[in-house]
PDB file of C-alpha atoms and ligand atoms in Angstrom:
ATOM      1  CA  MET S1425     -13.392  12.992 -46.798  1.00 76.00           C
ATOM      2  CA  PRO S1426     -13.656  12.937 -50.607  1.00 86.00           C
ATOM      3  CA  VAL S1427     -10.688  12.759 -52.938  1.00 94.00           C
ATOM      4  CA  ASP S1428      -9.234  16.177 -53.703  1.00 96.00           C
ATOM      5  CA  LEU S1429      -9.106  15.882 -57.463  1.00 96.00           C
ATOM      6  CA  VAL S1430      -7.729  19.389 -57.910  1.00 96.00           C
ATOM      7  CA  ALA S1431      -4.853  18.612 -55.559  1.00 97.00           C
ATOM      8  CA  PHE S1432      -4.256  15.351 -57.381  1.00 97.00           C
ATOM      9  CA  LYS S1433      -4.122  17.043 -60.774  1.00 97.00           C
ATOM     10  CA  ASP S1434      -1.739  19.696 -59.462  1.00 97.00           C
ATOM     11  CA  LEU S1435       0.468  17.018 -57.993  1.00 98.00           C
ATOM     12  CA  HIS S1436       0.359  14.997 -61.187  1.00 98.00           C
ATOM     13  CA  GLN S1437       1.396  18.080 -63.126  1.00 98.00           C
ATOM     14  CA  TYR S1438       4.165  18.786 -60.629  1.00 98.00           C
ATOM     15  CA  ALA S1439       5.417  15.201 -60.977  1.00 98.00           C
ATOM     16  CA  VAL S1440       5.457  15.398 -64.772  1.00 98.00           C
ATOM     17  CA  GLU S1441       7.271  18.738 -64.739  1.00 98.00           C
ATOM     18  CA  HIS S1442       9.915  17.485 -62.315  1.00 98.00           C
ATOM     19  CA  GLY S1443      10.309  14.063 -63.892  1.00 98.00           C
ATOM     20  CA  VAL S1444       9.312  12.225 -60.725  1.00 98.00           C
ATOM     21  CA  GLU S1445       6.961   9.294 -60.323  1.00 98.00           C
ATOM     22  CA  LEU S1446       3.924   9.858 -58.139  1.00 98.00           C
ATOM     23  CA  VAL S1447       2.847   6.976 -55.908  1.00 98.00           C
ATOM     24  CA  ALA S1448      -0.654   7.684 -54.600  1.00 98.00           C
ATOM     25  CA  VAL S1449      -0.706   6.357 -51.047  1.00 98.00           C
ATOM     26  CA  SER S1450      -4.174   4.899 -50.559  1.00 98.00           C
ATOM     27  CA  LYS S1451      -3.775   3.059 -47.245  1.00 97.00           C
ATOM     28  CA  THR S1452      -6.964   3.035 -45.149  1.00 95.00           C
ATOM     29  CA  LYS S1453      -8.876   4.635 -48.033  1.00 96.00           C
ATOM     30  CA  PRO S1454     -11.824   2.924 -49.748  1.00 97.00           C
ATOM     31  CA  ASN S1455     -11.847   1.446 -53.239  1.00 98.00           C
ATOM     32  CA  LYS S1456     -14.087   4.208 -54.510  1.00 97.00           C
ATOM     33  CA  ASP S1457     -11.400   6.805 -53.749  1.00 97.00           C
ATOM     34  CA  ILE S1458      -8.817   4.767 -55.622  1.00 98.00           C
ATOM     35  CA  LEU S1459     -11.196   4.456 -58.574  1.00 98.00           C
ATOM     36  CA  VAL S1460     -11.547   8.236 -58.800  1.00 97.00           C
ATOM     37  CA  LEU S1461      -7.825   8.470 -59.528  1.00 98.00           C
ATOM     38  CA  TYR S1462      -7.919   5.381 -61.707  1.00 98.00           C
ATOM     39  CA  GLU S1463     -10.607   6.965 -63.870  1.00 98.00           C
ATOM     40  CA  ASN S1464      -8.314   9.962 -64.194  1.00 97.00           C
ATOM     41  CA  GLY S1465      -5.604   7.748 -65.589  1.00 97.00           C
ATOM     42  CA  HIS S1466      -3.544   7.041 -62.479  1.00 98.00           C
ATOM     43  CA  ARG S1467      -2.203   3.512 -62.033  1.00 98.00           C
ATOM     44  CA  VAL S1468       0.439   3.564 -59.285  1.00 98.00           C
ATOM     45  CA  PHE S1469      -0.791   3.150 -55.721  1.00 98.00           C
ATOM     46  CA  GLY S1470       1.007   2.558 -52.433  1.00 98.00           C
ATOM     47  CA  GLU S1471      -0.282   0.458 -49.552  1.00 98.00           C
ATOM     48  CA  ASN S1472       1.123  -0.306 -46.087  1.00 97.00           C
ATOM     49  CA  TYR S1473      -0.837  -3.295 -44.832  1.00 97.00           C
ATOM     50  CA  VAL S1474      -0.721  -6.743 -46.399  1.00 98.00           C
ATOM     51  CA  GLN S1475      -4.334  -7.771 -45.720  1.00 98.00           C
ATOM     52  CA  GLU S1476      -5.671  -4.489 -47.016  1.00 98.00           C
ATOM     53  CA  LEU S1477      -3.512  -4.694 -50.118  1.00 98.00           C
ATOM     54  CA  LEU S1478      -4.672  -8.253 -50.880  1.00 98.00           C
ATOM     55  CA  LYS S1479      -8.292  -7.236 -50.673  1.00 98.00           C
ATOM     56  CA  LYS S1480      -7.810  -4.188 -52.873  1.00 98.00           C
ATOM     57  CA  HIS S1481      -5.753  -6.123 -55.391  1.00 98.00           C
ATOM     58  CA  GLU S1482      -8.555  -8.651 -55.673  1.00 98.00           C
ATOM     59  CA  GLU S1483     -11.343  -6.113 -55.990  1.00 98.00           C
ATOM     60  CA  LEU S1484      -9.793  -3.420 -58.169  1.00 98.00           C
ATOM     61  CA  PRO S1485      -8.651  -3.345 -61.825  1.00 98.00           C
ATOM     62  CA  LYS S1486      -5.765  -5.652 -62.570  1.00 98.00           C
ATOM     63  CA  ASP S1487      -3.632  -3.080 -64.351  1.00 98.00           C
ATOM     64  CA  ILE S1488      -3.042  -1.140 -61.134  1.00 98.00           C
ATOM     65  CA  GLN S1489       0.617  -1.223 -60.112  1.00 98.00           C
ATOM     66  CA  TRP S1490       0.700  -1.868 -56.394  1.00 98.00           C
ATOM     67  CA  HIS S1491       3.663  -0.629 -54.405  1.00 98.00           C
ATOM     68  CA  PHE S1492       4.123  -2.000 -50.916  1.00 98.00           C
ATOM     69  CA  ILE S1493       5.481   0.901 -48.863  1.00 98.00           C
ATOM     70  CA  GLY S1494       4.991  -0.308 -45.286  1.00 95.00           C
ATOM     71  CA  HIS S1495       7.072  -2.419 -42.976  1.00 95.00           C
ATOM     72  CA  LEU S1496       6.977  -5.930 -44.420  1.00 97.00           C
ATOM     73  CA  GLN S1497       7.358  -9.031 -42.281  1.00 97.00           C
ATOM     74  CA  SER S1498       9.208 -11.937 -43.884  1.00 97.00           C
ATOM     75  CA  ASN S1499       6.354 -14.355 -43.255  1.00 98.00           C
ATOM     76  CA  LYS S1500       3.939 -12.160 -45.208  1.00 98.00           C
ATOM     77  CA  VAL S1501       6.000 -11.842 -48.374  1.00 98.00           C
ATOM     78  CA  LYS S1502       4.322 -14.891 -49.890  1.00 98.00           C
ATOM     79  CA  PHE S1503       0.954 -13.124 -50.055  1.00 98.00           C
ATOM     80  CA  ILE S1504       2.118 -10.195 -52.149  1.00 98.00           C
ATOM     81  CA  ALA S1505       4.931 -11.816 -54.159  1.00 98.00           C
ATOM     82  CA  PRO S1506       2.638 -12.957 -56.992  1.00 98.00           C
ATOM     83  CA  PHE S1507       1.637  -9.444 -58.037  1.00 98.00           C
ATOM     84  CA  VAL S1508       3.443  -6.644 -56.198  1.00 98.00           C
ATOM     85  CA  SER S1509       5.083  -4.162 -58.528  1.00 98.00           C
ATOM     86  CA  LEU S1510       7.627  -2.588 -56.151  1.00 98.00           C
ATOM     87  CA  ILE S1511       8.509  -3.209 -52.493  1.00 98.00           C
ATOM     88  CA  HIS S1512       9.867   0.014 -50.985  1.00 98.00           C
ATOM     89  CA  GLY S1513      10.842  -0.852 -47.437  1.00 94.00           C
ATOM     90  CA  VAL S1514      13.380  -3.662 -47.617  1.00 97.00           C
ATOM     91  CA  ASP S1515      15.291  -3.225 -44.371  1.00 96.00           C
ATOM     92  CA  SER S1516      17.070  -6.515 -43.729  1.00 96.00           C
ATOM     93  CA  ILE S1517      18.910  -9.316 -45.478  1.00 96.00           C
ATOM     94  CA  LYS S1518      16.430 -11.723 -43.946  1.00 97.00           C
ATOM     95  CA  LEU S1519      13.587  -9.950 -45.732  1.00 98.00           C
ATOM     96  CA  LEU S1520      15.552  -9.953 -48.967  1.00 97.00           C
ATOM     97  CA  GLN S1521      16.002 -13.705 -48.609  1.00 98.00           C
ATOM     98  CA  ALA S1522      12.269 -14.175 -48.076  1.00 98.00           C
ATOM     99  CA  ILE S1523      11.505 -12.086 -51.165  1.00 98.00           C
ATOM    100  CA  GLU S1524      14.036 -14.086 -53.178  1.00 98.00           C
ATOM    101  CA  LYS S1525      12.395 -17.343 -52.137  1.00 98.00           C
ATOM    102  CA  GLU S1526       8.842 -16.250 -52.903  1.00 98.00           C
ATOM    103  CA  ALA S1527       9.756 -14.499 -56.142  1.00 98.00           C
ATOM    104  CA  LYS S1528      11.418 -17.688 -57.339  1.00 98.00           C
ATOM    105  CA  LYS S1529       8.341 -19.749 -56.454  1.00 98.00           C
ATOM    106  CA  ASN S1530       6.253 -17.363 -58.508  1.00 98.00           C
ATOM    107  CA  ASN S1531       8.713 -17.394 -61.358  1.00 98.00           C
ATOM    108  CA  ARG S1532       9.099 -13.631 -61.080  1.00 98.00           C
ATOM    109  CA  ILE S1533      11.760 -11.065 -60.524  1.00 98.00           C
ATOM    110  CA  VAL S1534      10.464  -8.707 -57.847  1.00 98.00           C
ATOM    111  CA  SER S1535      11.671  -5.108 -57.809  1.00 98.00           C
ATOM    112  CA  CYS S1536      12.714  -3.698 -54.449  1.00 98.00           C
ATOM    113  CA  LEU S1537      14.135  -0.616 -52.822  1.00 98.00           C
ATOM    114  CA  LEU S1538      16.445  -0.794 -49.820  1.00 98.00           C
ATOM    115  CA  GLN S1539      15.287   1.387 -46.984  1.00 97.00           C
ATOM    116  CA  MET S1540      17.849   3.572 -45.305  1.00 97.00           C
ATOM    117  CA  HIS S1541      17.342   4.835 -41.775  1.00 94.00           C
ATOM    118  CA  ILE S1542      17.831   8.595 -42.059  1.00 93.00           C
ATOM    119  CA  ALA S1543      15.467   9.998 -39.417  1.00 88.00           C
ATOM    120  CA  LYS S1544      16.329  10.913 -35.868  1.00 82.00           C
ATOM    121  CA  GLU S1545      13.502   8.743 -34.563  1.00 77.00           C
ATOM    122  CA  GLU S1546      14.353   5.251 -33.401  1.00 73.00           C
ATOM    123  CA  THR S1547      11.015   3.966 -34.605  1.00 71.00           C
ATOM    124  CA  LYS S1548      11.723   4.230 -38.304  1.00 72.00           C
ATOM    125  CA  PHE S1549      13.084   1.128 -39.960  1.00 86.00           C
ATOM    126  CA  GLY S1550      16.008   0.742 -42.298  1.00 93.00           C
ATOM    127  CA  PHE S1551      19.669  -0.042 -42.843  1.00 95.00           C
ATOM    128  CA  ASP S1552      22.354   2.313 -41.633  1.00 93.00           C
ATOM    129  CA  ILE S1553      25.024   3.325 -44.097  1.00 93.00           C
ATOM    130  CA  GLU S1554      27.474   0.522 -43.318  1.00 94.00           C
ATOM    131  CA  GLU S1555      24.762  -2.137 -43.438  1.00 95.00           C
ATOM    132  CA  LEU S1556      23.612  -0.692 -46.711  1.00 95.00           C
ATOM    133  CA  ARG S1557      27.074  -0.909 -48.235  1.00 94.00           C
ATOM    134  CA  SER S1558      27.431  -4.507 -47.183  1.00 95.00           C
ATOM    135  CA  ALA S1559      23.931  -5.347 -48.460  1.00 96.00           C
ATOM    136  CA  ALA S1560      24.803  -3.734 -51.794  1.00 95.00           C
ATOM    137  CA  ALA S1561      27.897  -5.942 -52.015  1.00 94.00           C
ATOM    138  CA  GLU S1562      25.847  -9.063 -51.364  1.00 94.00           C
ATOM    139  CA  ILE S1563      23.370  -8.032 -54.005  1.00 95.00           C
ATOM    140  CA  PHE S1564      25.632  -6.700 -56.738  1.00 93.00           C
ATOM    141  CA  VAL S1565      28.897  -8.594 -56.220  1.00 92.00           C
ATOM    142  CA  GLU S1566      27.899 -11.920 -54.740  1.00 91.00           C
ATOM    143  CA  LYS S1567      24.614 -11.844 -56.649  1.00 91.00           C
ATOM    144  CA  ASN S1568      22.814 -13.784 -53.942  1.00 92.00           C
ATOM    145  CA  PHE S1569      19.334 -12.724 -54.979  1.00 96.00           C
ATOM    146  CA  PRO S1570      18.717 -13.574 -58.629  1.00 96.00           C
ATOM    147  CA  HIS S1571      14.926 -13.166 -58.331  1.00 98.00           C
ATOM    148  CA  VAL S1572      15.159  -9.747 -56.743  1.00 97.00           C
ATOM    149  CA  GLU S1573      16.017  -6.609 -58.622  1.00 97.00           C
ATOM    150  CA  VAL S1574      17.176  -3.870 -56.295  1.00 97.00           C
ATOM    151  CA  VAL S1575      16.283  -0.749 -58.227  1.00 98.00           C
ATOM    152  CA  GLY S1576      17.124   1.938 -55.697  1.00 98.00           C
ATOM    153  CA  LEU S1577      16.738   3.350 -52.207  1.00 98.00           C
ATOM    154  CA  MET S1578      13.904   4.622 -50.051  1.00 98.00           C
ATOM    155  CA  GLY S1579      13.847   6.680 -46.901  1.00 97.00           C
ATOM    156  CA  MET S1580      11.638   8.670 -44.560  1.00 96.00           C
ATOM    157  CA  ALA S1581      12.747  11.918 -42.972  1.00 95.00           C
ATOM    158  CA  SER S1582      12.083  12.819 -39.365  1.00 93.00           C
ATOM    159  CA  PHE S1583       8.562  13.821 -38.463  1.00 89.00           C
ATOM    160  CA  SER S1584       9.456  17.447 -37.905  1.00 89.00           C
ATOM    161  CA  GLU S1585       8.671  21.013 -38.838  1.00 89.00           C
ATOM    162  CA  ASN S1586      12.379  21.656 -39.170  1.00 91.00           C
ATOM    163  CA  GLN S1587      12.963  21.830 -42.930  1.00 91.00           C
ATOM    164  CA  ASP S1588      16.749  22.086 -42.446  1.00 94.00           C
ATOM    165  CA  LEU S1589      16.776  18.798 -40.589  1.00 95.00           C
ATOM    166  CA  ILE S1590      14.574  17.146 -43.208  1.00 96.00           C
ATOM    167  CA  GLN S1591      16.750  18.524 -45.979  1.00 97.00           C
ATOM    168  CA  SER S1592      19.942  17.221 -44.402  1.00 97.00           C
ATOM    169  CA  GLU S1593      18.385  13.769 -44.018  1.00 96.00           C
ATOM    170  CA  PHE S1594      17.294  13.697 -47.657  1.00 98.00           C
ATOM    171  CA  GLN S1595      20.758  14.884 -48.719  1.00 98.00           C
ATOM    172  CA  GLN S1596      22.297  12.041 -46.766  1.00 97.00           C
ATOM    173  CA  LEU S1597      20.082   9.545 -48.593  1.00 97.00           C
ATOM    174  CA  LYS S1598      20.837  11.099 -51.970  1.00 98.00           C
ATOM    175  CA  SER S1599      24.591  11.002 -51.392  1.00 97.00           C
ATOM    176  CA  THR S1600      24.384   7.355 -50.305  1.00 97.00           C
ATOM    177  CA  PHE S1601      22.378   6.616 -53.449  1.00 97.00           C
ATOM    178  CA  ASP S1602      25.029   8.312 -55.615  1.00 97.00           C
ATOM    179  CA  ASP S1603      27.770   6.502 -53.733  1.00 96.00           C
ATOM    180  CA  ILE S1604      26.260   3.060 -54.378  1.00 96.00           C
ATOM    181  CA  LYS S1605      25.580   3.957 -57.983  1.00 95.00           C
ATOM    182  CA  SER S1606      29.164   4.939 -58.606  1.00 95.00           C
ATOM    183  CA  THR S1607      30.498   1.898 -56.733  1.00 96.00           C
ATOM    184  CA  TYR S1608      28.504  -0.413 -59.022  1.00 94.00           C
ATOM    185  CA  PRO S1609      28.500   1.312 -62.399  1.00 91.00           C
ATOM    186  CA  GLU S1610      27.318  -1.826 -64.206  1.00 90.00           C
ATOM    187  CA  GLU S1611      24.124  -1.915 -62.140  1.00 85.00           C
ATOM    188  CA  SER S1612      23.514   1.799 -62.554  1.00 79.00           C
ATOM    189  CA  ALA S1613      21.072   1.338 -65.395  1.00 84.00           C
ATOM    190  CA  SER S1614      18.578  -0.427 -63.161  1.00 94.00           C
ATOM    191  CA  PHE S1615      19.595   1.106 -59.821  1.00 96.00           C
ATOM    192  CA  LYS S1616      17.836   4.368 -60.505  1.00 97.00           C
ATOM    193  CA  ILE S1617      14.956   5.004 -58.111  1.00 98.00           C
ATOM    194  CA  LEU S1618      15.250   7.300 -55.135  1.00 98.00           C
ATOM    195  CA  SER S1619      11.958   7.139 -53.261  1.00 98.00           C
ATOM    196  CA  MET S1620      11.713  10.007 -50.806  1.00 98.00           C
ATOM    197  CA  GLY S1621       9.109  12.604 -49.958  1.00 97.00           C
ATOM    198  CA  MET S1622       5.552  12.502 -48.616  1.00 97.00           C
ATOM    199  CA  SER S1623       2.728  15.047 -48.352  1.00 96.00           C
ATOM    200  CA  SER S1624       4.573  17.324 -45.956  1.00 94.00           C
ATOM    201  CA  ASP S1625       8.047  17.206 -47.470  1.00 95.00           C
ATOM    202  CA  TYR S1626       7.922  16.115 -51.124  1.00 97.00           C
ATOM    203  CA  LYS S1627       9.117  19.456 -52.485  1.00 97.00           C
ATOM    204  CA  THR S1628      12.174  19.361 -50.248  1.00 97.00           C
ATOM    205  CA  ALA S1629      12.740  15.751 -51.296  1.00 98.00           C
ATOM    206  CA  VAL S1630      12.559  16.552 -54.998  1.00 98.00           C
ATOM    207  CA  ALA S1631      14.922  19.487 -54.522  1.00 98.00           C
ATOM    208  CA  CYS S1632      17.333  16.981 -52.935  1.00 98.00           C
ATOM    209  CA  GLY S1633      17.123  14.586 -55.885  1.00 98.00           C
ATOM    210  CA  SER S1634      14.110  12.353 -55.245  1.00 98.00           C
ATOM    211  CA  ASN S1635      12.545  10.836 -58.349  1.00 98.00           C
ATOM    212  CA  MET S1636       9.666   9.003 -56.666  1.00 98.00           C
ATOM    213  CA  ILE S1637       7.305  10.617 -54.181  1.00 98.00           C
ATOM    214  CA  ARG S1638       4.760   8.806 -51.999  1.00 98.00           C
ATOM    215  CA  VAL S1639       1.837  11.092 -51.339  1.00 98.00           C
ATOM    216  CA  GLY S1640      -1.343  10.243 -49.459  1.00 97.00           C
ATOM    217  CA  SER S1641      -3.109  12.897 -47.432  1.00 96.00           C
ATOM    218  CA  VAL S1642      -2.719  15.740 -49.932  1.00 96.00           C
ATOM    219  CA  ILE S1643      -4.788  13.653 -52.367  1.00 97.00           C
ATOM    220  CA  PHE S1644      -7.069  11.546 -50.193  1.00 96.00           C
ATOM    221  CA  GLY S1645      -7.400  13.729 -47.109  1.00 91.00           C
ATOM    222  CA  ALA S1646      -6.180  13.015 -43.614  1.00 88.00           C
ATOM    223  CA  ARG S1647      -6.339   9.428 -42.414  1.00 84.00           C
ATOM    224  CA  VAL S1648      -8.375   8.447 -39.389  1.00 76.00           C
ATOM    225  CA  LYS S1649      -6.108   5.582 -38.465  1.00 58.00           C
ATOM    226  CA  ALA S1650      -2.631   6.869 -37.735  1.00 51.00           C
ATOM    227  CA  SER S1651       0.451   5.511 -39.460  1.00 47.00           C
TER     228      SER S1651
HETATM  229  C1  PLP J2929       1.643   6.811 -45.150  1.00 50.33           C
HETATM  230  C2  PLP J2929       2.931   6.882 -45.869  1.00 50.33           C
HETATM  231  C3  PLP J2929       3.150   7.845 -46.869  1.00 50.33           C
HETATM  232  C4  PLP J2929       2.164   8.934 -47.222  1.00 50.33           C
HETATM  233  O1  PLP J2929       2.000   9.826 -46.180  1.00 50.33           O
HETATM  234  P1  PLP J2929       1.231  11.228 -46.384  1.00 50.33           P
HETATM  235  O2  PLP J2929       1.783  12.079 -45.317  1.00 50.33           O
HETATM  236  O3  PLP J2929      -0.213  10.930 -46.204  1.00 50.33           O
HETATM  237  O4  PLP J2929       1.518  11.708 -47.740  1.00 50.33           O
HETATM  238  C5  PLP J2929       4.356   7.805 -47.548  1.00 50.33           C
HETATM  239  N1  PLP J2929       5.289   6.877 -47.277  1.00 50.33           N
HETATM  240  C6  PLP J2929       5.114   5.947 -46.320  1.00 50.33           C
HETATM  241  C7  PLP J2929       6.183   4.947 -46.074  1.00 50.33           C
HETATM  242  C8  PLP J2929       3.936   5.916 -45.580  1.00 50.33           C
HETATM  243  O5  PLP J2929       3.785   4.997 -44.623  1.00 50.33           O
END
């Protein structure tokens, strides 16, 4: 399926008008599709699989900002630490420690989002609210991760047609985001990203306060491989 450039341009316009950042989710899609967007000025792409991201990073223009949006295993952090621009799905202290270690080795500060578990499904990863509060304390009070900059939160709503359910999940994430922000006012300047919303629910997410949307299939067409 070719890239839907009209859909991309509409989405880009929507993002500009609403002051949200658009992450084009290019997982499983070929380099040529990414280059179509690149040639139209887009630079921010999201990938879910480490091997695929490494290959694309090597083959594609170096000014692309790669966001890792999938579930990241601690032992794979070392591969992406040298170049990744934002890691969305940080869901454990162990992973944060691995990122700290690899970021330090690379003499970088790596930006991350903490993932909150908001969906009804058991299969989605993330901290619950209490874990998130205690992680925030470790990060902002104890300052245990000097080579990690936690710049916000990320979450995925239930896979559902029920827009009320999705909305209530996004509202929960937004209120947790506001809560952490007001608990740590000094960090507020950099704790500013709320990554929520995908092809099927980005408008609901933006209405609930999202300022970063991760959209794949609307732009690139449906994926063959599920995920
Ligand atoms: C695949 C994926 C997306 C994009 O999904 P679409 O429905 O194709 O827009 C967004 N976020 C995450 C975490 C994903 O894994």
